[in-house]
Amino acid sequence: MDSISSDAARDGSICDEAIVLSVTSALAKDALSYFQSGKFHECIDILIQLNHKKRNDPKVLHNIAIAEYFKNACSNSKKLLEDLNTVKKQSEEFAKEPLEAVNPGSNVSVSKHQFDSTITTLNIAVTWFHLHQYAKCLSILDPLFLNIEPLDETIALQICFLMLDSALACHDAVKFLEVFGHLDKSFGVGFGTHEEIGSTMQLSSNQVSKTSSLLSSSAASDALKSDLAAAESGLCEEGLEYDNVLAEIEAEKRMKPVGHIPANNLLKTIGERSILTVDVKLELQLYKVRFLLLTRNVKLAKREVKHAMNIAQKRDSSMALLLKSQLEYAHGNHRKAIKLLLVSGIQKELRTSGIFNNNLGCIYYQLGKYQAASVLFSKALRNCSSLRKDNPVKLFSLSQDKSLLITYNCGVLYLACGKPLLAAQCFQKASLVFCRQPLLWLRIAECCILALQKGLLEEGNTSSDRSEIRVHVIGKGKWRQLMMEENGFVELGGSAQWPKLSLPLARVCLSNSMYLLNVSLMNDYSKSDLESPLSVMINETKEASWSDHGDADTNSELKEAKGGMNQDIIQNSLSAYKDIRRRENHLLKQALLANMAYVELELENPIKALSAANSLLQLPDCSKIYVFLGHIYAAEALCLLNRPGEAGAHLSAYLLGQEDFKLPFAQEDFDPWRMNMSSDCEETSDCSTGNARDSLKPEEARGALFANLAALFATQGHYDQARPFIQHALALLPSNVQATITAVYIDLMVGRSEDAVARLKQCTRVSFVPGRLEVRAS
Amino acid sequence: MTIMKMEETAVVWTLLQSDLRPIQDVLSEFNSKFTRSRYFPVCSSLSILLQARALVPLPLPSSVLDFVTDPMILRSTDRLIAFAIMHQCYSSHKPSLNPFISEMINAACNEQAERYERAFLLHLFQWNSYNNAKEILKLSGADYIKTFDPSTNEFPELGELQREYGNKADGPSSHMFADYALKKLLHDPDVPRGCDPNSPEFDVQVQPGGISKIGSGDRNEAVSGILGSLTMGGLAPRWIRPCPPRYPVHQSELLWIDPDNKHELVWDDKMCADTSRGATVRDLLIKGLKVTLSPTEQEDITTALANDPKLVYHCGITPRKLPQLVEHNPQIAVEILTKLINSPEIVDYFTALVSMEMSLHSMEVVNRLTTAVELPKEFIRMFITNCISSCENAKQQDKYMQNRLVRLVCVFLQSLIRNNIIDVKDLFIEVQAFCIDFSRVREAAGLFRLLKTLE
């Protein structure tokens, strides 16, 4: 009985509501049309009227926030974020209330609909994306993605594309694949007959099992190569298959009456490359290429980009050409890359000319033409700033500002040119985007070290600068607590001014970098933990599987037998990429520890230097170069700690017989540093010289061993033993200051002061400075 | 960085040269001109200056002894004043806390040194009978030397003094390089050895504009030069510390930029929008919870769901309502469930299906679902277990109903087995027991035979 009467009551209210609804929906339409024609003042007026009629409707408030933002020429992103977050919170609260209040018989989904905050969340993510906070953007979109099935197609597509772009920016291949897989699946055969659904289900479960089997094999890069070779043979048909699927989607779409796709009217008017007009097929193909480029699977990318070109033939092919250019760039074919970049025509458009200049700058950098690269980068920056100034209102989008990315490139360039101060400025600006990237912090530390070498550091670090432990005093009176903090992430930059370059800054940066690296390694570890226990095991037994070629081969055969799926290739790329990342992280860790040891020695902190050097030496599969540095730093730290015996042990690891040292590493040892270059890179020599230009030479390293062992003998009073070593050292490093001083010391100690002075006179780096008496003779 | 400032070296040098003033006066002037914090630098400089002649390495190797005859740079009176300053600076502490105590002890015990100098130091230490430091300090340096009794010959051994005053610590240096550091002052080997710099031969006045005579030189110049350019630390063997190479720039580190999709802010066009989307379907479904819908009504729902793939999420069928729909309109329920298969909430719907009362319709729904989509194995298993237990529970109620249910379950199971939806092995014992229990039912016997053939 109750329910009947309440039903009746609802019917009555529905009648009233219907009238209100017609009025408000008319107003809403007006607001939208004003918004679309860029009349934001009028739009906001109407929205305010609406807000009076429907008190605190989150959707109205949301649209007010958006319109306000555009009215203010997209200038106040912070306010927009605040407004949107308030709206989101509000609608979430509203969404809870009716659920509790309403009796089970009523239709909940209506009220749910009204307080759905999907669009608000999406807009928050879009804003963060344009503020370059890609990780944040991803984490905001994640919950939407988890429940993406019920969402309207347009919105879902928008969410997915935003996630794809963010994942690319974060170099998060796993996340990318997750989203890409969904797009591939659901926008392909997501809505068909039962049979189709059944088949996709099976398909996806197959994928899962294959993924895990793939993961198990992929740790070995050799296995991967053979996999790829095997996969390539079957690739052409697969590509076709993929094409067919996409063609089907297209056909299906065309057949459907337009009205069924809930059109977001705004999108239509934005034009250019907005979602609705975007050719999903081409777009997916381009994303696929970008994924392959991200995972550095150059060969496959080459094939896929051809497909993209085919698809794009009748349409806008600039994006495909640009990717092709990037591909050639990644492949080391710089001339070809330049040609394609020019053909893509993006330099003609104001919006993309900055991008053109930046990319060309990258190519010139790789060609070793730093001057030209520098000109191009600064041109790109000018393009960006002129774009910003020109017409923010007319440009109906948030500013597509890439200047921070270009600034990072400038930093890399300046560092390579030996301009640490400028480089550091660039990196510090770019830290707004890259502050979670370990490499950025290493680069800043390198700026400090380079500045030290060039004598650009300011003297006189106060002792407080040097302190490594911060104790935060929290609370007052009897509640006062002390919180110790060491080696955490030190927040630098942001609103506060960056400190000047110094060794303590280098130390902080290195420790930040190490912290971030460890965090990311831990994340990777726990992620793979969730994915499948198998993959973790593989990580642990990596070395075993490295040598286990036989196993991997059978695995690839197995896959071939299954008739390698499109997904296979992608998963293959992913695991190869994971492998590359692992090696890169390993190299980064070595570099960080070596730099830490160096900086601590410079800061006269032998204990820390020793511990960094020891950690470096304990790393498995260390590069020979870093092993050498580890020994040298450890030995010096031990000397400073009065443990000459152990120091000697570090040095004599390289002894050949009694009096000779072998080369601690060969020039080829710089090669693993280039391991990531594709094997058949055509212009490798250009880029490698860039890297090796100012690095340590093996002969110099050998000289350092001689000189240091001589110094060690000298401090222990074994001058006779020291002499031949220092002779060798000076033969290898004739103008080395330290070796000369050690030689002079030894000469003096054995009473040959004439020899000492003669030596000083010979050394090109000694200057006899006249006394300063005259200056103050009075 | 030099130890002393320009002005300071001038002051120190004048003080050292005041050989005619009482030493006490010199000391008090020193006190008035230097603050405590400058004591260490000044004394360090003095200590080096005191040893400066040609070459005085700290750990004295035997081979350098032949240089010792070289003249000192400081004159005898200067040396006394220097020692007095070094002593006075730290006189408020125990002698062992004086950082320069070992130098002073060494000087006091140096056989080659002048006796008056050694005696002077012993007075400063107040060693045994040498206790009139006060008196001595009232004299000027020159007077002290003049009045010194050369017959004094009671000098202690080095060890004795060290035991008395020596400090155990190794001084300000902290590590081996520093410990073995040489004083940096080096006699220029081009100056002939043994030439007496005090010889008047060199002190010829240089005519203005004239060329100075070779070998001429000013001692003042040398001393203040030394004072002015002394730096802390000594000459030690140096370690080569190679700088770590720069981390290689991979081509992917340079950021290649693609124009990305224009990610625009989205206008929420659901604002005040008609929320009646799918209202007819919703109404029909509400009706369908209570009665069986007519074929046309069913078709309406099916087409509406097919036209709008997202409508299924908004049609109002929650897991809680699912059992009612299954009972009255199993076909529609199948339709909805297949469309929801990708939904994250599908598990809740399955749970509702498993926990509802067994009936022909629920089995029909599951059976049809198995052919349409891939169901989780766990779900099918639970469903079957549930079916079997419902049959057993039906015993107490109605024999007819029970038989009916058993037959249904048997047909359902056979269908599942024939279509390879379930693996019999997983449920063999359970199903076998079920067949034996109800062997009186014809279908159960048939199922049993089917099981046997599969075995």
mmCIF file of N, CA, C and O in Angstrom, chain A residues 220-261:
data_model
loop_
_atom_site.group_PDB
_atom_site.id
_atom_site.type_symbol
_atom_site.label_atom_id
_atom_site.label_comp_id
_atom_site.label_asym_id
_atom_site.label_seq_id
_atom_site.Cartn_x
_atom_site.Cartn_y
_atom_site.Cartn_z
ATOM 1 N N ALA A 220 65.055 -12.961 -21.339
ATOM 2 C CA ALA A 220 66.267 -13.091 -22.132
ATOM 3 C C ALA A 220 66.133 -12.310 -23.429
ATOM 4 O O ALA A 220 65.212 -12.535 -24.199
ATOM 5 N N SER A 221 67.022 -11.386 -23.605
ATOM 6 C CA SER A 221 66.885 -10.550 -24.789
ATOM 7 C C SER A 221 67.208 -11.338 -26.050
ATOM 8 O O SER A 221 66.680 -11.073 -27.113
ATOM 9 N N ASP A 222 68.073 -12.309 -25.882
ATOM 10 C CA ASP A 222 68.408 -13.119 -27.048
ATOM 11 C C ASP A 222 67.178 -13.857 -27.546
ATOM 12 O O ASP A 222 66.896 -13.922 -28.738
ATOM 13 N N ALA A 223 66.463 -14.399 -26.581
ATOM 14 C CA ALA A 223 65.240 -15.108 -26.923
ATOM 15 C C ALA A 223 64.327 -14.164 -27.671
ATOM 16 O O ALA A 223 63.681 -14.524 -28.642
ATOM 17 N N LEU A 224 64.341 -12.942 -27.213
ATOM 18 C CA LEU A 224 63.464 -11.962 -27.803
ATOM 19 C C LEU A 224 63.780 -11.760 -29.264
ATOM 20 O O LEU A 224 62.900 -11.700 -30.112
ATOM 21 N N LYS A 225 65.066 -11.656 -29.528
ATOM 22 C CA LYS A 225 65.455 -11.420 -30.912
ATOM 23 C C LYS A 225 64.923 -12.521 -31.817
ATOM 24 O O LYS A 225 64.375 -12.257 -32.883
ATOM 25 N N SER A 226 65.091 -13.737 -31.337
ATOM 26 C CA SER A 226 64.620 -14.830 -32.181
ATOM 27 C C SER A 226 63.104 -14.799 -32.284
ATOM 28 O O SER A 226 62.528 -15.077 -33.319
ATOM 29 N N ASP A 227 62.467 -14.393 -31.182
ATOM 30 C CA ASP A 227 61.021 -14.243 -31.212
ATOM 31 C C ASP A 227 60.617 -13.274 -32.301
ATOM 32 O O ASP A 227 59.701 -13.510 -33.071
ATOM 33 N N LEU A 228 61.337 -12.176 -32.289
ATOM 34 C CA LEU A 228 60.975 -11.140 -33.241
ATOM 35 C C LEU A 228 61.162 -11.638 -34.661
ATOM 36 O O LEU A 228 60.330 -11.403 -35.526
ATOM 37 N N ALA A 229 62.279 -12.328 -34.829
ATOM 38 C CA ALA A 229 62.542 -12.854 -36.165
ATOM 39 C C ALA A 229 61.411 -13.775 -36.576
ATOM 40 O O ALA A 229 60.913 -13.715 -37.704
ATOM 41 N N ALA A 230 60.998 -14.599 -35.619
ATOM 42 C CA ALA A 230 59.922 -15.528 -35.914
ATOM 43 C C ALA A 230 58.625 -14.766 -36.176
ATOM 44 O O ALA A 230 57.868 -15.083 -37.091
ATOM 45 N N ALA A 231 58.422 -13.754 -35.356
ATOM 46 C CA ALA A 231 57.170 -13.008 -35.464
ATOM 47 C C ALA A 231 57.097 -12.271 -36.793
ATOM 48 O O ALA A 231 56.034 -12.142 -37.383
ATOM 49 N N GLU A 232 58.234 -11.811 -37.246
ATOM 50 C CA GLU A 232 58.234 -11.000 -38.456
ATOM 51 C C GLU A 232 57.695 -11.752 -39.654
ATOM 52 O O GLU A 232 56.990 -11.196 -40.483
ATOM 53 N N SER A 233 58.078 -13.022 -39.708
ATOM 54 C CA SER A 233 57.643 -13.790 -40.866
ATOM 55 C C SER A 233 56.123 -13.818 -40.947
ATOM 56 O O SER A 233 55.548 -13.764 -42.023
ATOM 57 N N GLY A 234 55.497 -13.858 -39.768
ATOM 58 C CA GLY A 234 54.045 -13.922 -39.777
ATOM 59 C C GLY A 234 53.390 -12.561 -39.713
ATOM 60 O O GLY A 234 52.190 -12.456 -39.592
ATOM 61 N N LEU A 235 54.213 -11.548 -39.772
ATOM 62 C CA LEU A 235 53.682 -10.231 -39.451
ATOM 63 C C LEU A 235 52.732 -9.685 -40.490
ATOM 64 O O LEU A 235 51.733 -9.063 -40.170
ATOM 65 N N CYS A 236 53.073 -9.917 -41.752
ATOM 66 C CA CYS A 236 52.290 -9.286 -42.807
ATOM 67 C C CYS A 236 50.816 -9.659 -42.691
ATOM 68 O O CYS A 236 49.942 -8.808 -42.720
ATOM 69 N N GLU A 237 50.565 -10.949 -42.507
ATOM 70 C CA GLU A 237 49.178 -11.374 -42.412
ATOM 71 C C GLU A 237 48.534 -10.759 -41.184
ATOM 72 O O GLU A 237 47.404 -10.329 -41.221
ATOM 73 N N GLU A 238 49.328 -10.739 -40.102
ATOM 74 C CA GLU A 238 48.749 -10.190 -38.884
ATOM 75 C C GLU A 238 48.346 -8.751 -39.071
ATOM 76 O O GLU A 238 47.302 -8.311 -38.657
ATOM 77 N N GLY A 239 49.242 -8.043 -39.722
ATOM 78 C CA GLY A 239 48.937 -6.646 -39.975
ATOM 79 C C GLY A 239 47.633 -6.532 -40.720
ATOM 80 O O GLY A 239 46.773 -5.729 -40.383
ATOM 81 N N LEU A 240 47.492 -7.401 -41.703
ATOM 82 C CA LEU A 240 46.266 -7.380 -42.481
ATOM 83 C C LEU A 240 45.071 -7.685 -41.585
ATOM 84 O O LEU A 240 44.046 -7.037 -41.653
ATOM 85 N N GLU A 241 45.293 -8.682 -40.740
ATOM 86 C CA GLU A 241 44.220 -9.073 -39.847
ATOM 87 C C GLU A 241 43.771 -7.887 -39.005
ATOM 88 O O GLU A 241 42.600 -7.591 -38.872
ATOM 89 N N TYR A 242 44.777 -7.229 -38.494
ATOM 90 C CA TYR A 242 44.515 -6.065 -37.662
ATOM 91 C C TYR A 242 43.729 -5.034 -38.455
ATOM 92 O O TYR A 242 42.737 -4.475 -38.002
ATOM 93 N N ASP A 243 44.190 -4.840 -39.689
ATOM 94 C CA ASP A 243 43.511 -3.908 -40.583
ATOM 95 C C ASP A 243 42.054 -4.280 -40.764
ATOM 96 O O ASP A 243 41.162 -3.449 -40.702
ATOM 97 N N ASN A 244 41.879 -5.565 -41.006
ATOM 98 C CA ASN A 244 40.516 -6.027 -41.240
ATOM 99 C C ASN A 244 39.611 -5.718 -40.069
ATOM 100 O O ASN A 244 38.497 -5.230 -40.235
ATOM 101 N N VAL A 245 40.138 -6.004 -38.904
ATOM 102 C CA VAL A 245 39.334 -5.765 -37.708
ATOM 103 C C VAL A 245 38.939 -4.303 -37.648
ATOM 104 O O VAL A 245 37.780 -3.946 -37.437
ATOM 105 N N LEU A 246 39.931 -3.457 -37.874
ATOM 106 C CA LEU A 246 39.652 -2.030 -37.793
ATOM 107 C C LEU A 246 38.667 -1.599 -38.877
ATOM 108 O O LEU A 246 37.784 -0.784 -38.636
ATOM 109 N N ALA A 247 38.845 -2.188 -40.052
ATOM 110 C CA ALA A 247 37.933 -1.854 -41.140
ATOM 111 C C ALA A 247 36.513 -2.228 -40.750
ATOM 112 O O ALA A 247 35.563 -1.495 -41.019
ATOM 113 N N GLU A 248 36.400 -3.355 -40.070
ATOM 114 C CA GLU A 248 35.078 -3.790 -39.636
ATOM 115 C C GLU A 248 34.451 -2.795 -38.683
ATOM 116 O O GLU A 248 33.283 -2.453 -38.787
ATOM 117 N N ILE A 249 35.292 -2.348 -37.760
ATOM 118 C CA ILE A 249 34.759 -1.382 -36.798
ATOM 119 C C ILE A 249 34.214 -0.171 -37.532
ATOM 120 O O ILE A 249 33.121 0.318 -37.265
ATOM 121 N N GLU A 250 35.019 0.267 -38.479
ATOM 122 C CA GLU A 250 34.629 1.442 -39.246
ATOM 123 C C GLU A 250 33.295 1.200 -39.919
ATOM 124 O O GLU A 250 32.372 2.020 -39.837
ATOM 125 N N ALA A 251 33.220 0.044 -40.591
ATOM 126 C CA ALA A 251 32.009 -0.275 -41.333
ATOM 127 C C ALA A 251 30.817 -0.289 -40.385
ATOM 128 O O ALA A 251 29.772 0.299 -40.657
ATOM 129 N N GLU A 252 31.039 -0.915 -39.266
ATOM 130 C CA GLU A 252 29.963 -1.041 -38.298
ATOM 131 C C GLU A 252 29.485 0.338 -37.851
ATOM 132 O O GLU A 252 28.310 0.593 -37.705
ATOM 133 N N LYS A 253 30.473 1.190 -37.655
ATOM 134 C CA LYS A 253 30.133 2.524 -37.202
ATOM 135 C C LYS A 253 29.291 3.247 -38.224
ATOM 136 O O LYS A 253 28.340 3.939 -37.907
ATOM 137 N N ARG A 254 29.715 3.109 -39.458
ATOM 138 C CA ARG A 254 29.018 3.837 -40.513
ATOM 139 C C ARG A 254 27.572 3.375 -40.614
ATOM 140 O O ARG A 254 26.682 4.142 -40.891
ATOM 141 N N MET A 255 27.394 2.071 -40.377
ATOM 142 C CA MET A 255 26.054 1.544 -40.525
ATOM 143 C C MET A 255 25.116 2.021 -39.445
ATOM 144 O O MET A 255 23.913 2.091 -39.627
ATOM 145 N N LYS A 256 25.677 2.337 -38.325
ATOM 146 C CA LYS A 256 24.804 2.699 -37.223
ATOM 147 C C LYS A 256 24.224 4.079 -37.411
ATOM 148 O O LYS A 256 24.905 4.975 -37.905
ATOM 149 N N PRO A 257 22.982 4.261 -37.007
ATOM 150 C CA PRO A 257 22.440 5.607 -37.059
ATOM 151 C C PRO A 257 23.232 6.521 -36.120
ATOM 152 O O PRO A 257 23.618 6.109 -35.032
ATOM 153 N N VAL A 258 23.465 7.726 -36.588
ATOM 154 C CA VAL A 258 24.357 8.625 -35.860
ATOM 155 C C VAL A 258 23.832 8.901 -34.461
ATOM 156 O O VAL A 258 24.586 9.049 -33.520
ATOM 157 N N GLY A 259 22.513 8.965 -34.375
ATOM 158 C CA GLY A 259 21.914 9.362 -33.109
ATOM 159 C C GLY A 259 22.299 8.479 -31.939
ATOM 160 O O GLY A 259 22.217 8.892 -30.798
ATOM 161 N N HIS A 260 22.767 7.318 -32.237
ATOM 162 C CA HIS A 260 23.050 6.409 -31.127
ATOM 163 C C HIS A 260 24.351 6.680 -30.439
ATOM 164 O O HIS A 260 24.573 6.243 -29.339
ATOM 165 N N ILE A 261 25.207 7.392 -31.131
ATOM 166 C CA ILE A 261 26.418 7.808 -30.423
ATOM 167 C C ILE A 261 26.073 9.096 -29.703
ATOM 168 O O ILE A 261 25.774 10.097 -30.330
#
